[in-house]
Amino acid sequence: MMANRCNGIIDRKFQERFKMIEDELIKPRSKLKHEVAGGKANYDFSKELFSTRRKDFWQLHTAQKVLDKVITNLTHESDGLIFQSYDDPYVSGTCNELLKWKFASHNSVDFKLKMEGGQPVLYLRSSNRGHRGDVPLQGGRIVFADGEDPSDFHMKIVECRYLKDEDAWEYMRTRTDKDTANAYHVYEKVLKSIHDNITQEVLLNHVEQVVNTSPLYSSEKADMRKRQQSAGHHR
């Protein structure tokens, strides 16, 4: 029964799955919290090992606002934007219909650092199905901005960003939540993204072009104009 229900959910459009999170998870928990506060139910939320919330999504035309206002006011660090189709079903593994854009400073790769002959060597997980171990990044060089000792990171997963001028990878942080490096094909995709250099300006210009020319947004823009006119009449 559970497997059938899961299959039914992942085949639904994103907008439907997004609404289900609110209707079947967020609202019932909020109702329970209200009942606990009023003494109508007995449950200790403080003993839960994690909290639950729904990540917000915005319409495409609000990309500028998300970058300028939403991200800058977050209580945690953000590495960029995810563009998700409103009508797509859930895709396991790599979804080629989803676009993730990162700030240049956060376009990173997770390596496993191993000390060999007194020198740090960066390793990636092999993308070859016949070889499941780690493979060294040929010519890969890591630098530490704060002068840390590379030997302190032996056999640890280190997240690094690429320094184009130095042709080296700069240490950002240790990934204590992971015990494996990125796969080699992931590294290649990240490196291509870095070289493509899709800046925020380029991204927003493309978003504006899509919104202004796509018929998908014509009705939405008409609704926006009506709301603006209505607001103007009530001033």
PDB file of C-alpha atoms in Angstrom:
ATOM      1  CA  MET A   1       0.000   0.000   0.000  1.00  0.00           C
ATOM      2  CA  MET A   2       2.784   2.426   0.913  1.00  0.00           C
ATOM      3  CA  ALA A   3       4.662   1.717  -2.358  1.00  0.00           C
ATOM      4  CA  ASN A   4       1.500   2.321  -4.394  1.00  0.00           C
ATOM      5  CA  ARG A   5       0.873   5.620  -2.595  1.00  0.00           C
ATOM      6  CA  CYS A   6       4.470   6.764  -3.172  1.00  0.00           C
ATOM      7  CA  ASN A   7       4.212   5.940  -6.871  1.00  0.00           C
ATOM      8  CA  GLY A   8       0.989   7.933  -7.046  1.00  0.00           C
ATOM      9  CA  ILE A   9       2.645  10.942  -5.432  1.00  0.00           C
ATOM     10  CA  ILE A  10       5.828  11.072  -7.522  1.00  0.00           C
ATOM     11  CA  ASP A  11       3.778  10.941 -10.728  1.00  0.00           C
ATOM     12  CA  ARG A  12       1.881  14.077  -9.746  1.00  0.00           C
ATOM     13  CA  LYS A  13       2.829  17.558 -10.956  1.00  0.00           C
ATOM     14  CA  PHE A  14       5.173  19.607  -8.796  1.00  0.00           C
ATOM     15  CA  GLN A  15       2.405  22.085  -7.953  1.00  0.00           C
ATOM     16  CA  GLU A  16       0.273  19.216  -6.592  1.00  0.00           C
ATOM     17  CA  ARG A  17       3.114  17.690  -4.566  1.00  0.00           C
ATOM     18  CA  PHE A  18       3.996  21.142  -3.229  1.00  0.00           C
ATOM     19  CA  LYS A  19       0.410  21.644  -2.028  1.00  0.00           C
ATOM     20  CA  MET A  20       0.353  18.168  -0.464  1.00  0.00           C
ATOM     21  CA  ILE A  21       3.275  19.117   1.794  1.00  0.00           C
ATOM     22  CA  GLU A  22       1.180  21.945   3.202  1.00  0.00           C
ATOM     23  CA  ASP A  23      -2.103  20.014   3.417  1.00  0.00           C
ATOM     24  CA  GLU A  24      -0.827  16.672   4.710  1.00  0.00           C
ATOM     25  CA  LEU A  25       2.222  17.634   6.743  1.00  0.00           C
ATOM     26  CA  ILE A  26       2.439  21.298   7.725  1.00  0.00           C
ATOM     27  CA  LYS A  27      -1.234  21.938   8.545  1.00  0.00           C
ATOM     28  CA  PRO A  28      -1.755  18.752  10.633  1.00  0.00           C
ATOM     29  CA  ARG A  29       1.376  19.491  12.653  1.00  0.00           C
ATOM     30  CA  SER A  30       0.303  23.107  13.174  1.00  0.00           C
ATOM     31  CA  LYS A  31      -3.106  21.859  14.325  1.00  0.00           C
ATOM     32  CA  LEU A  32      -1.455  19.450  16.771  1.00  0.00           C
ATOM     33  CA  LYS A  33       0.777  22.223  18.159  1.00  0.00           C
ATOM     34  CA  HIS A  34      -2.319  24.374  18.700  1.00  0.00           C
ATOM     35  CA  GLU A  35      -4.066  21.503  20.498  1.00  0.00           C
ATOM     36  CA  VAL A  36      -1.018  20.833  22.678  1.00  0.00           C
ATOM     37  CA  ALA A  37      -0.825  24.516  23.613  1.00  0.00           C
ATOM     38  CA  GLY A  38      -4.506  24.444  24.551  1.00  0.00           C
ATOM     39  CA  GLY A  39      -4.164  21.284  26.616  1.00  0.00           C
ATOM     40  CA  LYS A  40      -6.305  19.223  24.240  1.00  0.00           C
ATOM     41  CA  ALA A  41      -3.445  16.907  23.190  1.00  0.00           C
ATOM     42  CA  ASN A  42      -0.301  15.532  24.805  1.00  0.00           C
ATOM     43  CA  TYR A  43       2.865  15.569  22.707  1.00  0.00           C
ATOM     44  CA  ASP A  44       6.393  16.837  23.381  1.00  0.00           C
ATOM     45  CA  PHE A  45       7.744  18.514  20.233  1.00  0.00           C
ATOM     46  CA  SER A  46      11.037  19.288  22.020  1.00  0.00           C
ATOM     47  CA  LYS A  47      11.998  15.613  21.853  1.00  0.00           C
ATOM     48  CA  GLU A  48      11.890  15.509  18.061  1.00  0.00           C
ATOM     49  CA  LEU A  49      15.286  15.103  16.421  1.00  0.00           C
ATOM     50  CA  PHE A  50      14.509  17.483  13.559  1.00  0.00           C
ATOM     51  CA  SER A  51      12.049  20.175  12.565  1.00  0.00           C
ATOM     52  CA  THR A  52       9.849  20.331   9.484  1.00  0.00           C
ATOM     53  CA  ARG A  53       9.121  23.201   7.133  1.00  0.00           C
ATOM     54  CA  ARG A  54       8.306  23.657   3.464  1.00  0.00           C
ATOM     55  CA  LYS A  55      10.850  25.451   1.312  1.00  0.00           C
ATOM     56  CA  ASP A  56       9.215  28.355  -0.493  1.00  0.00           C
ATOM     57  CA  PHE A  57       9.137  28.660  -4.278  1.00  0.00           C
ATOM     58  CA  TRP A  58       8.416  31.803  -6.305  1.00  0.00           C
ATOM     59  CA  GLN A  59       7.258  32.516  -9.833  1.00  0.00           C
ATOM     60  CA  LEU A  60       9.955  33.015 -12.468  1.00  0.00           C
ATOM     61  CA  HIS A  61       9.356  36.741 -12.843  1.00  0.00           C
ATOM     62  CA  THR A  62      10.321  37.276  -9.165  1.00  0.00           C
ATOM     63  CA  ALA A  63      13.909  36.033  -9.637  1.00  0.00           C
ATOM     64  CA  GLN A  64      15.354  39.526  -9.146  1.00  0.00           C
ATOM     65  CA  LYS A  65      13.376  39.982  -5.926  1.00  0.00           C
ATOM     66  CA  VAL A  66      14.472  36.582  -4.616  1.00  0.00           C
ATOM     67  CA  LEU A  67      18.136  37.446  -5.205  1.00  0.00           C
ATOM     68  CA  ASP A  68      17.948  41.006  -3.869  1.00  0.00           C
ATOM     69  CA  LYS A  69      15.571  40.632  -0.917  1.00  0.00           C
ATOM     70  CA  VAL A  70      14.712  37.057  -0.031  1.00  0.00           C
ATOM     71  CA  ILE A  71      18.203  35.532  -0.057  1.00  0.00           C
ATOM     72  CA  THR A  72      19.802  38.511   1.659  1.00  0.00           C
ATOM     73  CA  ASN A  73      17.348  38.152   4.570  1.00  0.00           C
ATOM     74  CA  LEU A  74      17.740  34.413   5.095  1.00  0.00           C
ATOM     75  CA  THR A  75      19.048  33.184   8.435  1.00  0.00           C
ATOM     76  CA  HIS A  76      21.238  30.642   6.656  1.00  0.00           C
ATOM     77  CA  GLU A  77      23.636  30.749   3.727  1.00  0.00           C
ATOM     78  CA  SER A  78      22.256  30.274   0.208  1.00  0.00           C
ATOM     79  CA  ASP A  79      24.331  29.099  -2.743  1.00  0.00           C
ATOM     80  CA  GLY A  80      21.954  30.164  -5.523  1.00  0.00           C
ATOM     81  CA  LEU A  81      18.636  29.443  -7.232  1.00  0.00           C
ATOM     82  CA  ILE A  82      16.824  26.294  -8.332  1.00  0.00           C
ATOM     83  CA  PHE A  83      14.477  26.549 -11.315  1.00  0.00           C
ATOM     84  CA  GLN A  84      11.760  23.900 -11.047  1.00  0.00           C
ATOM     85  CA  SER A  85       9.019  23.318 -13.614  1.00  0.00           C
ATOM     86  CA  TYR A  86       5.525  23.770 -12.211  1.00  0.00           C
ATOM     87  CA  ASP A  87       4.071  20.758 -14.025  1.00  0.00           C
ATOM     88  CA  ASP A  88       6.825  18.128 -13.920  1.00  0.00           C
ATOM     89  CA  PRO A  89       6.536  14.835 -12.012  1.00  0.00           C
ATOM     90  CA  TYR A  90       9.222  13.818  -9.534  1.00  0.00           C
ATOM     91  CA  VAL A  91      12.384  12.430 -11.148  1.00  0.00           C
ATOM     92  CA  SER A  92      14.772  10.309  -9.096  1.00  0.00           C
ATOM     93  CA  GLY A  93      18.509  10.671  -9.621  1.00  0.00           C
ATOM     94  CA  THR A  94      19.547  13.396 -12.083  1.00  0.00           C
ATOM     95  CA  CYS A  95      16.678  15.507 -13.428  1.00  0.00           C
ATOM     96  CA  ASN A  96      17.679  17.154 -16.701  1.00  0.00           C
ATOM     97  CA  GLU A  97      14.615  19.428 -16.573  1.00  0.00           C
ATOM     98  CA  LEU A  98      15.768  21.107 -13.367  1.00  0.00           C
ATOM     99  CA  LEU A  99      18.278  23.969 -13.432  1.00  0.00           C
ATOM    100  CA  LYS A 100      20.430  24.875 -10.462  1.00  0.00           C
ATOM    101  CA  TRP A 101      22.316  28.155 -10.719  1.00  0.00           C
ATOM    102  CA  LYS A 102      24.957  28.943  -8.128  1.00  0.00           C
ATOM    103  CA  PHE A 103      26.811  32.090  -7.188  1.00  0.00           C
ATOM    104  CA  ALA A 104      30.356  31.868  -8.555  1.00  0.00           C
ATOM    105  CA  SER A 105      31.725  31.807  -5.012  1.00  0.00           C
ATOM    106  CA  HIS A 106      29.643  28.710  -4.218  1.00  0.00           C
ATOM    107  CA  ASN A 107      30.201  26.661  -7.365  1.00  0.00           C
ATOM    108  CA  SER A 108      32.051  23.983  -5.463  1.00  0.00           C
ATOM    109  CA  VAL A 109      33.193  20.349  -5.516  1.00  0.00           C
ATOM    110  CA  ASP A 110      33.531  17.908  -2.623  1.00  0.00           C
ATOM    111  CA  PHE A 111      36.885  16.071  -2.710  1.00  0.00           C
ATOM    112  CA  LYS A 112      38.431  13.484  -0.451  1.00  0.00           C
ATOM    113  CA  LEU A 113      41.849  14.737   0.635  1.00  0.00           C
ATOM    114  CA  LYS A 114      44.597  12.166   1.129  1.00  0.00           C
ATOM    115  CA  MET A 115      48.167  12.871   2.202  1.00  0.00           C
ATOM    116  CA  GLU A 116      50.617  11.048  -0.042  1.00  0.00           C
ATOM    117  CA  GLY A 117      54.367  11.558   0.284  1.00  0.00           C
ATOM    118  CA  GLY A 118      53.711  14.573   2.490  1.00  0.00           C
ATOM    119  CA  GLN A 119      51.564  16.256  -0.171  1.00  0.00           C
ATOM    120  CA  PRO A 120      47.768  16.667  -0.301  1.00  0.00           C
ATOM    121  CA  VAL A 121      46.108  14.809  -3.192  1.00  0.00           C
ATOM    122  CA  LEU A 122      42.489  15.410  -4.162  1.00  0.00           C
ATOM    123  CA  TYR A 123      40.338  12.376  -4.927  1.00  0.00           C
ATOM    124  CA  LEU A 124      36.952  11.964  -6.587  1.00  0.00           C
ATOM    125  CA  ARG A 125      34.604   9.006  -6.616  1.00  0.00           C
ATOM    126  CA  SER A 126      34.977   7.049  -9.845  1.00  0.00           C
ATOM    127  CA  SER A 127      32.172   7.394 -12.385  1.00  0.00           C
ATOM    128  CA  ASN A 128      33.239   4.107 -13.981  1.00  0.00           C
ATOM    129  CA  ARG A 129      30.820   1.369 -12.967  1.00  0.00           C
ATOM    130  CA  GLY A 130      33.642  -1.142 -13.180  1.00  0.00           C
ATOM    131  CA  HIS A 131      35.704   0.833 -10.662  1.00  0.00           C
ATOM    132  CA  ARG A 132      33.927   1.808  -7.468  1.00  0.00           C
ATOM    133  CA  GLY A 133      36.877   3.349  -5.641  1.00  0.00           C
ATOM    134  CA  ASP A 134      38.355   6.850  -5.572  1.00  0.00           C
ATOM    135  CA  VAL A 135      40.423   8.299  -8.393  1.00  0.00           C
ATOM    136  CA  PRO A 136      42.969  11.110  -8.007  1.00  0.00           C
ATOM    137  CA  LEU A 137      42.385  14.444  -9.732  1.00  0.00           C
ATOM    138  CA  GLN A 138      45.391  14.708 -12.004  1.00  0.00           C
ATOM    139  CA  GLY A 139      47.120  18.057 -11.502  1.00  0.00           C
ATOM    140  CA  GLY A 140      44.603  19.053  -8.862  1.00  0.00           C
ATOM    141  CA  ARG A 141      46.011  21.512  -6.346  1.00  0.00           C
ATOM    142  CA  ILE A 142      44.428  22.722  -3.121  1.00  0.00           C
ATOM    143  CA  VAL A 143      45.210  25.952  -1.284  1.00  0.00           C
ATOM    144  CA  PHE A 144      44.171  27.061   2.186  1.00  0.00           C
ATOM    145  CA  ALA A 145      43.391  30.742   2.661  1.00  0.00           C
ATOM    146  CA  ASP A 146      44.081  30.682   6.394  1.00  0.00           C
ATOM    147  CA  GLY A 147      47.291  28.683   6.256  1.00  0.00           C
ATOM    148  CA  GLU A 148      45.853  25.444   7.679  1.00  0.00           C
ATOM    149  CA  ASP A 149      47.974  22.305   7.754  1.00  0.00           C
ATOM    150  CA  PRO A 150      46.772  19.966   4.941  1.00  0.00           C
ATOM    151  CA  SER A 151      47.627  16.940   7.083  1.00  0.00           C
ATOM    152  CA  ASP A 152      44.794  17.933   9.432  1.00  0.00           C
ATOM    153  CA  PHE A 153      42.367  17.067   6.636  1.00  0.00           C
ATOM    154  CA  HIS A 154      43.741  13.633   5.726  1.00  0.00           C
ATOM    155  CA  MET A 155      40.913  11.277   4.637  1.00  0.00           C
ATOM    156  CA  LYS A 156      38.305  14.009   5.124  1.00  0.00           C
ATOM    157  CA  ILE A 157      35.787  15.360   2.619  1.00  0.00           C
ATOM    158  CA  VAL A 158      36.672  18.963   1.796  1.00  0.00           C
ATOM    159  CA  GLU A 159      34.440  21.348  -0.130  1.00  0.00           C
ATOM    160  CA  CYS A 160      36.444  23.586  -2.461  1.00  0.00           C
ATOM    161  CA  ARG A 161      35.840  26.386  -4.937  1.00  0.00           C
ATOM    162  CA  TYR A 162      37.916  26.934  -8.058  1.00  0.00           C
ATOM    163  CA  LEU A 163      40.355  29.833  -8.257  1.00  0.00           C
ATOM    164  CA  LYS A 164      40.701  30.524 -11.964  1.00  0.00           C
ATOM    165  CA  ASP A 165      43.692  32.863 -11.675  1.00  0.00           C
ATOM    166  CA  GLU A 166      45.656  30.293  -9.661  1.00  0.00           C
ATOM    167  CA  ASP A 167      44.279  27.177 -11.382  1.00  0.00           C
ATOM    168  CA  ALA A 168      43.754  25.716  -7.927  1.00  0.00           C
ATOM    169  CA  TRP A 169      40.974  24.638  -5.577  1.00  0.00           C
ATOM    170  CA  GLU A 170      40.490  26.729  -2.461  1.00  0.00           C
ATOM    171  CA  TYR A 171      39.368  25.009   0.733  1.00  0.00           C
ATOM    172  CA  MET A 172      35.972  26.258   1.947  1.00  0.00           C
ATOM    173  CA  ARG A 173      34.873  23.829   4.657  1.00  0.00           C
ATOM    174  CA  THR A 174      35.009  20.230   5.831  1.00  0.00           C
ATOM    175  CA  ARG A 175      31.904  18.202   5.009  1.00  0.00           C
ATOM    176  CA  THR A 176      31.332  16.330   8.245  1.00  0.00           C
ATOM    177  CA  ASP A 177      27.966  15.168   6.894  1.00  0.00           C
ATOM    178  CA  LYS A 178      29.562  13.173   4.064  1.00  0.00           C
ATOM    179  CA  ASP A 179      32.026  10.297   3.843  1.00  0.00           C
ATOM    180  CA  THR A 180      32.396  10.152   0.047  1.00  0.00           C
ATOM    181  CA  ALA A 181      33.622  12.655  -2.531  1.00  0.00           C
ATOM    182  CA  ASN A 182      31.634  13.832  -5.534  1.00  0.00           C
ATOM    183  CA  ALA A 183      31.626  11.513  -8.514  1.00  0.00           C
ATOM    184  CA  TYR A 184      34.022  12.417 -11.322  1.00  0.00           C
ATOM    185  CA  HIS A 185      31.174  13.253 -13.727  1.00  0.00           C
ATOM    186  CA  VAL A 186      29.760  15.696 -11.145  1.00  0.00           C
ATOM    187  CA  TYR A 187      33.162  17.396 -10.969  1.00  0.00           C
ATOM    188  CA  GLU A 188      33.172  17.710 -14.777  1.00  0.00           C
ATOM    189  CA  LYS A 189      29.716  19.325 -14.753  1.00  0.00           C
ATOM    190  CA  VAL A 190      30.712  21.800 -12.044  1.00  0.00           C
ATOM    191  CA  LEU A 191      33.901  22.681 -13.905  1.00  0.00           C
ATOM    192  CA  LYS A 192      31.909  23.270 -17.109  1.00  0.00           C
ATOM    193  CA  SER A 193      29.525  25.499 -15.179  1.00  0.00           C
ATOM    194  CA  ILE A 194      32.466  27.494 -13.836  1.00  0.00           C
ATOM    195  CA  HIS A 195      33.943  27.961 -17.302  1.00  0.00           C
ATOM    196  CA  ASP A 196      30.525  28.871 -18.767  1.00  0.00           C
ATOM    197  CA  ASN A 197      30.502  31.753 -16.256  1.00  0.00           C
ATOM    198  CA  ILE A 198      26.749  32.398 -16.220  1.00  0.00           C
ATOM    199  CA  THR A 199      26.733  35.556 -14.122  1.00  0.00           C
ATOM    200  CA  GLN A 200      23.751  36.899 -12.193  1.00  0.00           C
ATOM    201  CA  GLU A 201      23.307  39.609 -14.822  1.00  0.00           C
ATOM    202  CA  VAL A 202      23.254  37.069 -17.651  1.00  0.00           C
ATOM    203  CA  LEU A 203      20.796  34.894 -15.748  1.00  0.00           C
ATOM    204  CA  LEU A 204      18.376  37.731 -14.983  1.00  0.00           C
ATOM    205  CA  ASN A 205      18.497  39.032 -18.557  1.00  0.00           C
ATOM    206  CA  HIS A 206      17.515  35.588 -19.806  1.00  0.00           C
ATOM    207  CA  VAL A 207      14.729  35.297 -17.234  1.00  0.00           C
ATOM    208  CA  GLU A 208      13.354  38.681 -18.328  1.00  0.00           C
ATOM    209  CA  GLN A 209      13.479  37.622 -21.978  1.00  0.00           C
ATOM    210  CA  VAL A 210      11.589  34.397 -21.246  1.00  0.00           C
ATOM    211  CA  VAL A 211       8.932  36.161 -19.174  1.00  0.00           C
ATOM    212  CA  ASN A 212       8.419  38.857 -21.822  1.00  0.00           C
ATOM    213  CA  THR A 213       8.228  36.537 -24.817  1.00  0.00           C
ATOM    214  CA  SER A 214       6.709  33.277 -23.582  1.00  0.00           C
ATOM    215  CA  PRO A 215       2.924  32.850 -23.961  1.00  0.00           C
ATOM    216  CA  LEU A 216       3.002  30.907 -20.701  1.00  0.00           C
ATOM    217  CA  TYR A 217       3.355  34.205 -18.818  1.00  0.00           C
ATOM    218  CA  SER A 218       0.937  36.335 -20.856  1.00  0.00           C
ATOM    219  CA  SER A 219      -2.079  35.589 -18.638  1.00  0.00           C
ATOM    220  CA  GLU A 220       0.011  36.006 -15.503  1.00  0.00           C
ATOM    221  CA  LYS A 221       1.244  39.413 -16.647  1.00  0.00           C
ATOM    222  CA  ALA A 222      -2.333  40.424 -17.457  1.00  0.00           C
ATOM    223  CA  ASP A 223      -3.400  39.447 -13.931  1.00  0.00           C
ATOM    224  CA  MET A 224      -0.531  41.472 -12.484  1.00  0.00           C
ATOM    225  CA  ARG A 225      -1.590  44.554 -14.443  1.00  0.00           C
ATOM    226  CA  LYS A 226      -5.173  44.159 -13.202  1.00  0.00           C
ATOM    227  CA  ARG A 227      -3.988  43.916  -9.597  1.00  0.00           C
ATOM    228  CA  GLN A 228      -1.785  46.995 -10.017  1.00  0.00           C
ATOM    229  CA  GLN A 229      -4.674  48.976 -11.580  1.00  0.00           C
ATOM    230  CA  SER A 230      -6.997  47.854  -8.783  1.00  0.00           C
ATOM    231  CA  ALA A 231      -4.460  48.908  -6.164  1.00  0.00           C
ATOM    232  CA  GLY A 232      -4.158  52.270  -7.874  1.00  0.00           C
ATOM    233  CA  HIS A 233      -7.925  52.829  -7.693  1.00  0.00           C
ATOM    234  CA  HIS A 234      -7.897  52.330  -3.938  1.00  0.00           C
ATOM    235  CA  ARG A 235      -5.207  54.903  -3.182  1.00  0.00           C
TER     236      ARG A 235
END
